[in-house]
Coordinates of C-alpha atoms in Angstrom, one line a residue:
Chain A
M74 CA -30.2 20.9 7.3
V75 CA -31.2 17.3 7.3
F76 CA -27.7 15.0 7.7
S77 CA -28.1 11.9 5.9
V78 CA -24.7 9.6 5.2
N79 CA -25.2 10.4 1.3
H80 CA -26.1 14.3 1.3
P81 CA -24.9 16.1 -1.6
L82 CA -22.8 18.6 0.6
L83 CA -20.9 15.6 2.0
F84 CA -19.7 14.7 -1.6
L85 CA -18.3 17.6 -2.4
L86 CA -16.4 17.6 1.4
A87 CA -14.7 14.6 0.5
L88 CA -14.2 15.9 -3.5
I89 CA -11.8 18.7 -2.0
P90 CA -8.9 16.2 -0.4
V91 CA -9.4 14.1 -3.1
V92 CA -8.7 16.8 -5.6
G93 CA -6.0 17.5 -3.4
V94 CA -4.6 14.0 -3.7
L95 CA -5.2 14.1 -7.7
A96 CA -2.9 17.9 -7.4
Q97 CA -0.3 15.8 -4.8
S98 CA 0.3 12.9 -7.5
V99 CA 0.4 15.5 -10.8
Y100 CA 3.1 17.9 -9.0
F101 CA 5.5 15.1 -8.0
L102 CA 4.6 13.7 -11.2
V103 CA 5.6 16.4 -13.3
K104 CA 8.8 17.3 -10.5
A105 CA 10.1 13.5 -11.6
L106 CA 10.0 13.5 -15.0
R107 CA 11.3 17.2 -15.0
R108 CA 14.4 16.1 -13.2
G109 CA 14.6 12.5 -15.2
R110 CA 15.0 15.3 -18.5
E111 CA 17.7 17.3 -16.8
I112 CA 19.4 14.3 -16.1
G113 CA 19.0 12.5 -19.0
M114 CA 17.6 10.1 -18.5
D115 CA 16.1 8.0 -21.2
A116 CA 11.9 8.9 -22.2
G117 CA 11.9 4.7 -23.2
K118 CA 12.4 4.3 -19.8
I119 CA 10.5 6.5 -17.8
R120 CA 7.3 6.2 -20.1
K121 CA 7.9 2.6 -19.8
T122 CA 7.2 2.8 -16.1
V123 CA 4.5 5.3 -16.3
R124 CA 2.9 2.8 -18.7
T125 CA 3.2 -0.5 -16.3
A126 CA 2.9 1.7 -13.1
A127 CA -0.9 2.3 -14.7
I128 CA -1.3 -2.0 -15.9
F129 CA 0.0 -2.9 -12.5
T130 CA -2.5 -0.5 -10.2
I131 CA -6.0 -1.4 -12.2
A132 CA -6.7 -4.9 -9.9
P133 CA -5.1 -3.6 -7.0
A134 CA -7.7 0.1 -7.2
V135 CA -10.7 -2.1 -8.6
S136 CA -10.7 -4.4 -5.7
I137 CA -10.6 -0.8 -3.6
V138 CA -13.4 -0.4 -5.1
I139 CA -15.6 -3.0 -3.4
S140 CA -13.9 -1.3 -0.1
V141 CA -16.0 1.8 -0.6
I142 CA -19.0 -0.5 -1.9
T143 CA -18.5 -2.6 1.0
L144 CA -18.4 0.3 3.6
S145 CA -21.1 2.3 1.3
K146 CA -24.1 0.2 3.0
T147 CA -23.4 1.5 6.7
L148 CA -21.3 5.0 6.1
G149 CA -22.4 5.8 2.9
I150 CA -20.7 7.1 0.1
P151 CA -18.8 9.7 0.5
L152 CA -17.2 9.3 4.0
P153 CA -15.7 5.6 2.2
W154 CA -15.0 7.7 -1.3
L155 CA -12.6 9.9 0.9
R156 CA -10.7 7.1 3.4
L157 CA -9.5 5.2 0.7
S158 CA -8.9 7.6 -1.3
V159 CA -5.8 8.2 1.4
V160 CA -4.4 6.9 4.2
G161 CA -7.2 4.1 4.5
S162 CA -8.0 0.5 3.7
L163 CA -11.0 -1.9 4.4
S164 CA -10.5 -3.6 7.7
Y165 CA -8.4 0.1 9.7
E166 CA -12.4 2.2 8.4
A167 CA -14.6 -0.5 9.6
I168 CA -12.2 -0.7 13.1
A169 CA -12.6 2.6 13.3
A170 CA -16.3 3.1 12.6
S171 CA -17.0 0.2 14.6
N172 CA -15.2 1.9 17.9
A173 CA -16.2 5.5 16.6
L174 CA -19.4 3.7 17.1
G175 CA -19.0 1.3 20.2
A176 CA -18.1 4.2 23.0
M177 CA -20.9 5.6 22.0
G178 CA -23.1 2.2 22.3
L179 CA -24.3 1.3 18.9
E180 CA -23.0 -1.5 16.5
L181 CA -21.3 -1.3 12.8
G182 CA -24.0 -2.3 10.4
K183 CA -27.0 -2.4 13.2
V184 CA -28.0 1.0 13.4
G185 CA -31.0 2.2 11.1
S186 CA -29.1 5.5 9.7
L187 CA -26.8 7.5 11.3
T188 CA -27.0 11.1 13.2
A189 CA -24.8 13.4 12.1
Q190 CA -23.1 13.1 15.8
Q191 CA -22.5 9.9 15.6
Y192 CA -20.9 11.2 11.8
V193 CA -18.5 13.6 12.5
N194 CA -17.6 11.1 15.6
I195 CA -16.9 8.7 13.5
T196 CA -15.5 10.9 10.4
L197 CA -12.7 12.2 13.7
V198 CA -11.5 9.2 14.9
M199 CA -10.9 7.5 11.4
T200 CA -9.5 11.2 10.8
I201 CA -7.2 11.3 14.2
S202 CA -5.9 7.6 15.0
I203 CA -4.8 7.3 11.3
M204 CA -2.4 10.9 10.6
V205 CA 0.4 9.3 11.8
G206 CA 2.2 8.7 9.0
I207 CA 1.0 11.8 7.2
W208 CA 3.4 14.2 9.9
L209 CA 5.7 11.9 10.6
V210 CA 7.4 11.4 7.1
P211 CA 8.3 15.4 7.2
V212 CA 9.8 15.6 9.9
V213 CA 12.2 12.2 10.1
C214 CA 12.2 10.8 5.9
K215 CA 15.0 13.2 5.3
R216 CA 17.0 12.0 8.3
L217 CA 16.6 8.6 7.7
L218 CA 17.0 9.2 3.6
G219 CA 20.4 10.9 5.0
G220 CA 21.4 8.3 7.3
M221 CA 21.1 5.7 4.0
S222 CA 23.1 7.9 2.4
R223 CA 26.0 8.4 4.1
L224 CA 25.6 4.7 4.7
G225 CA 26.7 4.5 0.6
A226 CA 29.1 6.7 0.9
R227 CA 31.0 4.3 3.9
D228 CA 30.4 1.1 2.0
A229 CA 28.2 1.5 -1.5
K230 CA 28.7 -2.7 -1.2
W231 CA 26.6 -3.0 2.2
A232 CA 24.2 -0.6 1.3
D233 CA 23.0 -2.1 -1.8
I234 CA 22.5 -5.4 -0.1
F235 CA 21.0 -3.8 3.4
Q236 CA 18.3 -1.7 0.5
S237 CA 18.3 -5.9 -0.9
A238 CA 17.4 -6.8 2.4
M239 CA 14.4 -4.3 3.0
F240 CA 12.8 -5.3 0.1
I241 CA 13.0 -10.0 0.7
G242 CA 12.7 -9.0 4.6
M243 CA 8.6 -6.8 3.0
I244 CA 8.0 -10.0 0.6
A245 CA 9.6 -12.3 3.0
A246 CA 6.8 -11.0 5.8
F247 CA 3.7 -11.4 2.9
L248 CA 5.3 -14.7 1.7
G249 CA 4.7 -16.5 5.5
Y250 CA 0.8 -14.5 5.6
V251 CA 0.1 -16.5 2.4
F252 CA 0.4 -19.7 4.4
C253 CA -1.3 -17.7 8.0
D254 CA -4.6 -20.5 7.4
F255 CA -2.2 -23.5 6.2
S256 CA -2.8 -25.3 9.8
R257 CA -6.6 -25.5 8.9
L258 CA -5.1 -29.8 7.3
W259 CA -4.6 -30.2 10.7
A260 CA -6.3 -27.8 13.1
P261 CA -10.2 -27.9 11.4
V262 CA -11.7 -23.9 11.9
E263 CA -15.1 -24.4 12.4
G264 CA -17.1 -22.4 9.4
Y265 CA -14.0 -23.1 7.3
S266 CA -13.2 -26.7 5.2
P267 CA -10.1 -28.3 6.2
T268 CA -8.5 -27.4 2.3
S269 CA -9.6 -24.2 2.9
G270 CA -6.1 -22.6 3.7
L271 CA -4.7 -24.2 1.0
V272 CA -6.2 -21.5 -1.6
P273 CA -3.7 -18.8 -0.5
V274 CA -1.2 -21.0 -1.6
C275 CA -2.1 -22.7 -4.7
V276 CA -3.1 -18.8 -5.7
M277 CA 0.7 -17.8 -4.6
A278 CA 1.9 -20.5 -6.7
V279 CA -0.2 -19.7 -9.8
S280 CA 1.0 -16.7 -10.0
A281 CA 4.7 -18.4 -9.4
F282 CA 4.7 -20.1 -12.4
V283 CA 3.3 -17.9 -14.4
M284 CA 6.3 -15.3 -13.8
L285 CA 8.1 -17.6 -14.4
L286 CA 7.4 -18.8 -18.1
C287 CA 7.5 -14.3 -18.3
G288 CA 11.2 -15.2 -17.9
L289 CA 11.5 -17.9 -19.6
A290 CA 9.7 -16.1 -23.1
M291 CA 12.6 -13.4 -21.9
K292 CA 15.0 -15.5 -22.4
V293 CA 13.8 -18.5 -24.7
L294 CA 11.5 -16.2 -27.5
K295 CA 13.2 -12.8 -26.6
W296 CA 10.0 -11.5 -26.3
S297 CA 11.4 -8.0 -24.2
W298 CA 8.1 -6.5 -24.3
V299 CA 7.0 -9.5 -21.4
N300 CA 9.1 -7.6 -19.3
D301 CA 6.4 -4.1 -19.1
Y302 CA 3.6 -6.5 -17.9
A303 CA 4.8 -9.7 -16.2
L304 CA 3.5 -8.5 -12.9
P305 CA 0.5 -7.7 -14.0
I306 CA 0.0 -10.6 -16.5
S307 CA 1.1 -13.1 -13.4
L308 CA -1.6 -10.9 -11.0
V309 CA -4.4 -11.1 -12.6
L310 CA -4.2 -14.1 -13.8
G311 CA -3.0 -15.8 -10.5
M312 CA -6.6 -13.6 -9.2
V313 CA -8.6 -15.5 -11.8
S314 CA -7.2 -18.7 -10.6
A315 CA -8.5 -18.0 -7.3
I316 CA -11.7 -18.9 -8.8
P317 CA -12.0 -22.8 -9.4
I318 CA -9.4 -23.6 -6.9
T319 CA -11.4 -21.7 -4.3
A320 CA -14.9 -23.4 -6.2
W321 CA -12.3 -26.8 -5.3
L322 CA -10.4 -26.6 -2.4
G323 CA -13.7 -24.0 -0.4
Chain B
M252 CA 22.9 21.4 -14.0
R253 CA 20.8 21.9 -11.0
D254 CA 22.9 18.5 -8.3
T255 CA 21.4 16.0 -7.0
N256 CA 21.3 18.1 -3.5
T257 CA 19.5 20.8 -4.9
Y258 CA 16.9 18.3 -5.9
M259 CA 16.7 16.3 -3.0
D260 CA 16.4 20.1 -0.4
S261 CA 13.2 20.7 -3.1
V262 CA 11.7 17.3 -2.8
H263 CA 12.2 17.2 0.9
R264 CA 10.9 21.5 0.9
D265 CA 7.2 20.7 -1.4
G266 CA 7.2 17.2 0.6
R267 CA 6.7 19.2 3.6
I268 CA 4.7 21.1 2.5
W269 CA 2.1 19.0 0.3
N270 CA 2.0 16.8 3.3
I271 CA 0.5 19.3 5.8
G272 CA -1.4 20.8 3.3
M273 CA -3.4 17.3 3.3
M274 CA -3.3 17.2 6.7
L275 CA -5.1 19.8 7.1
L276 CA -7.8 19.7 3.9
L277 CA -8.7 16.1 5.8
I278 CA -9.1 17.4 9.2
L279 CA -11.3 20.1 7.2
F280 CA -13.7 17.4 6.7
P281 CA -15.0 15.9 10.0
V282 CA -14.7 20.1 11.0
S283 CA -17.2 21.3 8.7
V284 CA -19.2 18.7 8.5
A285 CA -19.9 19.2 12.5
F286 CA -20.5 23.2 12.0
L287 CA -22.6 22.6 8.5
F288 CA -25.4 20.3 10.7
G289 CA -24.3 22.0 14.0
A290 CA -23.0 18.9 15.6
A291 CA -20.5 19.3 18.0
P292 CA -18.5 15.6 19.0
D293 CA -20.1 13.6 21.8
W294 CA -16.5 14.1 23.1
G295 CA -16.9 11.8 25.5
A296 CA -17.5 8.8 23.5
L297 CA -14.9 10.7 20.7
A298 CA -12.0 10.1 23.3
L299 CA -13.1 6.3 23.8
G300 CA -13.4 5.8 20.6
L301 CA -10.0 7.2 19.9
L302 CA -8.6 5.8 23.0
A303 CA -9.5 1.7 21.6
T304 CA -8.3 2.8 17.9
A305 CA -5.4 5.2 18.1
P306 CA -2.6 3.7 20.7
M307 CA -2.7 0.5 17.8
Y308 CA -2.8 2.3 14.8
W309 CA -0.3 5.3 16.1
A310 CA 2.2 2.2 16.6
V311 CA 2.0 0.7 13.3
G312 CA 2.0 4.1 12.1
I313 CA 4.9 4.7 13.4
I314 CA 6.0 1.4 12.6
E315 CA 5.5 1.6 9.0
T316 CA 7.1 5.0 8.7
F317 CA 10.3 4.1 9.8
T318 CA 10.9 0.9 7.4
F319 CA 9.3 1.8 4.7
V320 CA 10.6 5.5 3.8
P321 CA 14.2 4.2 3.2
M322 CA 12.7 1.6 0.4
L323 CA 10.1 4.4 -1.4
G324 CA 12.6 6.9 -1.2
A325 CA 11.2 10.4 -0.5
G326 CA 8.7 12.0 -3.3
G327 CA 7.9 7.7 -3.1
S328 CA 7.8 8.3 0.8
Y329 CA 5.6 11.8 0.8
L330 CA 2.9 10.6 -1.6
S331 CA 2.9 6.8 -0.5
F332 CA 2.0 7.9 3.4
V333 CA -1.0 10.6 2.0
T334 CA -2.5 8.0 -0.3
G335 CA -1.9 4.7 1.6
N336 CA -2.6 1.4 0.3
I337 CA 1.5 1.3 1.0
S338 CA 2.8 -2.7 0.5
N339 CA -0.4 -4.5 -0.9
L340 CA 0.5 -1.3 -4.0
K341 CA 2.3 1.7 -4.1
L342 CA 5.5 -0.3 -2.7
P343 CA 5.5 -3.6 -5.6
C344 CA 4.3 -0.7 -7.9
A345 CA 7.1 1.0 -6.9
L346 CA 9.9 -2.0 -7.0
N347 CA 8.5 -3.6 -10.0
A348 CA 9.8 -0.3 -11.5
L349 CA 13.2 0.0 -9.9
E350 CA 13.3 -4.1 -11.1
Q351 CA 12.7 -3.2 -14.5
N352 CA 14.4 -0.2 -15.0
E353 CA 17.3 -1.9 -13.2
V354 CA 18.5 1.1 -11.2
S355 CA 19.2 1.2 -6.7
A356 CA 16.7 2.7 -5.8
S357 CA 19.3 5.2 -3.6
S358 CA 20.6 6.2 -6.5
E359 CA 19.0 9.8 -7.9
E360 CA 17.6 7.8 -11.2
G361 CA 16.0 5.3 -8.4
E362 CA 14.6 7.9 -6.7
I363 CA 12.7 9.9 -9.9
V364 CA 11.7 5.8 -11.3
S365 CA 9.8 5.4 -7.7
T366 CA 8.0 8.8 -7.3
I367 CA 7.2 8.4 -10.7
A368 CA 5.5 5.1 -10.7
I369 CA 4.1 5.7 -7.0
A370 CA 2.2 9.4 -8.9
V371 CA 1.1 7.3 -11.6
S372 CA -0.4 4.6 -9.1
S373 CA -2.2 7.1 -7.0
I374 CA -3.6 9.0 -9.6
V375 CA -4.5 6.1 -11.5
T376 CA -5.9 4.7 -8.5
T377 CA -8.7 7.6 -7.5
V378 CA -9.1 8.1 -11.0
I379 CA -11.0 4.8 -10.9
I380 CA -11.6 4.7 -7.4
L381 CA -13.7 8.4 -8.7
I382 CA -15.6 6.0 -11.5
G383 CA -16.5 3.3 -9.0
V384 CA -18.6 6.3 -7.4
I385 CA -19.5 7.6 -10.1
C386 CA -21.2 4.6 -11.8
I387 CA -22.0 2.2 -8.1
V388 CA -25.4 2.0 -8.7
P389 CA -24.2 -0.5 -12.1
L390 CA -21.1 -1.1 -10.5
T391 CA -22.2 -2.8 -6.8
P392 CA -24.1 -6.1 -8.9
I393 CA -21.4 -7.7 -11.3
L394 CA -18.1 -6.6 -8.6
E395 CA -19.8 -8.0 -5.7
A396 CA -21.1 -10.9 -8.2
P397 CA -20.0 -14.8 -6.2
V398 CA -18.4 -15.6 -9.0
L399 CA -15.7 -12.5 -8.4
E400 CA -15.1 -12.4 -5.4
P401 CA -12.5 -15.7 -4.8
A402 CA -10.6 -13.4 -7.2
F403 CA -10.6 -10.8 -5.2
A404 CA -10.2 -12.1 -1.8
Q405 CA -7.0 -13.2 -2.9
M406 CA -5.2 -10.4 -4.5
L407 CA -1.6 -10.5 -2.2
P408 CA -1.0 -14.4 -2.5
A409 CA -1.8 -13.1 -6.0
L410 CA 0.8 -10.2 -5.9
F411 CA 3.3 -11.5 -3.9
G412 CA 3.7 -14.8 -5.6
G413 CA 4.6 -12.4 -8.9
L414 CA 7.0 -10.6 -7.0
G415 CA 8.6 -13.0 -4.6
V416 CA 9.8 -15.4 -8.3
A417 CA 11.1 -11.9 -8.8
F418 CA 13.2 -10.5 -6.5
V419 CA 13.9 -14.0 -4.3
S420 CA 15.2 -15.6 -7.6
K421 CA 18.0 -12.9 -7.9
N422 CA 18.7 -12.9 -3.9
W423 CA 18.2 -16.0 -2.5
K424 CA 20.8 -15.7 -0.4
I425 CA 19.1 -13.6 1.4
A426 CA 16.2 -14.7 1.1
V427 CA 16.2 -17.7 2.6
A428 CA 16.1 -17.2 6.1
P429 CA 13.4 -15.2 6.4
V430 CA 11.3 -17.3 3.8
V431 CA 11.5 -20.0 6.2
L432 CA 11.3 -17.3 9.2
M433 CA 7.9 -16.0 8.5
L434 CA 6.4 -19.4 6.9
I435 CA 7.3 -21.2 10.5
L436 CA 5.4 -18.1 11.8
F437 CA 2.9 -18.0 9.7
I438 CA 1.8 -21.9 9.8
F439 CA 2.6 -22.2 14.0
V440 CA 1.5 -19.2 15.6
P441 CA -2.0 -18.9 15.2
A442 CA -2.5 -15.1 16.6
L443 CA -0.1 -14.4 13.2
N444 CA -3.0 -13.7 10.2
A445 CA -4.1 -11.3 8.0
G446 CA -4.3 -8.2 10.7
T447 CA -0.8 -9.1 12.1
V448 CA 0.9 -9.0 8.9
G449 CA 1.6 -5.4 9.0
I450 CA 3.7 -6.1 12.2
M451 CA 5.8 -8.8 10.8
V452 CA 7.3 -6.9 8.1
P453 CA 9.6 -4.4 10.2
V454 CA 10.6 -8.1 12.4
S455 CA 10.9 -9.8 9.3
V456 CA 13.1 -6.4 7.9
L457 CA 14.8 -6.5 11.0
F458 CA 15.6 -10.2 10.6
T459 CA 17.0 -10.3 7.2
I460 CA 19.4 -7.2 7.7
A461 CA 20.9 -9.2 10.6
V462 CA 21.1 -12.3 8.6
S463 CA 22.1 -10.2 5.6
R464 CA 25.0 -8.7 7.1
I465 CA 26.1 -11.4 9.4
L466 CA 26.6 -13.5 5.3
Y467 CA 29.2 -10.4 4.2
Q468 CA 30.9 -10.5 6.5
K469 CA 31.9 -13.9 6.3
G470 CA 32.0 -12.9 2.9
V471 CA 29.0 -15.0 1.0
L472 CA 27.6 -12.4 -0.1

């Protein structure tokens, strides 16, 4: 059988884990919905959670499709489709593929067409390197969450603060990341305009402002429905604002 | 009505089965390709490739597991670590759902809300990627249009701007110190960039917990 990175068999092989991921998601969704009903959770709130999660996911998912397109130019369609439907990201897959090819004395993007052996090496490096979370979660999840429960039983207030601190810590790291190119203002980098580091900062500010407006609409105008869409609205408007802001600041 | 412990036990049992099953399915892909196309791996190059890639990603994977599991809950963790895109999609989605429903992540309601949000997000993502793959020829010129490029390049700032307002405004006493620290570090340490933000998340989380503990003990929180 002659190998090609877009061989129909590869699509079929990639489809199997993709269906597995879908099945796992549906299984946990049904399990949580049933348990929610059992303990008498408000059906309206659950519907709202489903709706908001689905709407919120659209824009980030489209950006994942763009990553699939980017990687498909060198790796074909089936492998990026599989890798980005399960654990994976554009930067990770590109680094793993580049390292796997580099070990064979080749360079990603400069190989005319991959051989089956090169392809197998790339997929093995990608798969084995990123597997940690999948097996480690079953090993430590119960113990970690048990620890959190014991903390809650000992001191409920501190447990709540602890949980909020974890969320805030994660958000703070990403807020810091938004400013990572800010120093271009006084330390220019070749190929970038000095103001280019302000683009993510301005986009973040637009998104934050939209979120504030949504909060105002809820409080002043009593538009409670805005609550369901506040995050997706601020995300999409923030992304849209990046187009003129980038044209302006570079 | 089953009690909470029984439900949680069943989530852990099912999660373990699903994750190990998914792990086997993922390994099956390269093994099947090798078998069907008669192409054994180049073992020496494989070892070198793994040596260059695996240690860094294993370290990040271990840190991410210990950082994200307490935030995602049980069902959310088993799902998120299979479907990926945790910090840029699954965790914000779960946080937003918890916030909207005004439930604590550590309660059973929180566990259910978080699992539902992450499961729905995973299904929508998988379906959109599938549509993207099926329609890749007509979609490529649209999604790769230069005019749209900045919008997708700035997804994370747009996401964390909104999320930051929602969370920081409600927990500003906890947020001040870590936000200031992260701003200083990311602005003045050139090595910190998009590639290292994943490593900075646990650093920031640990720092925030330590500051919160001090504030709690002093009666500020």
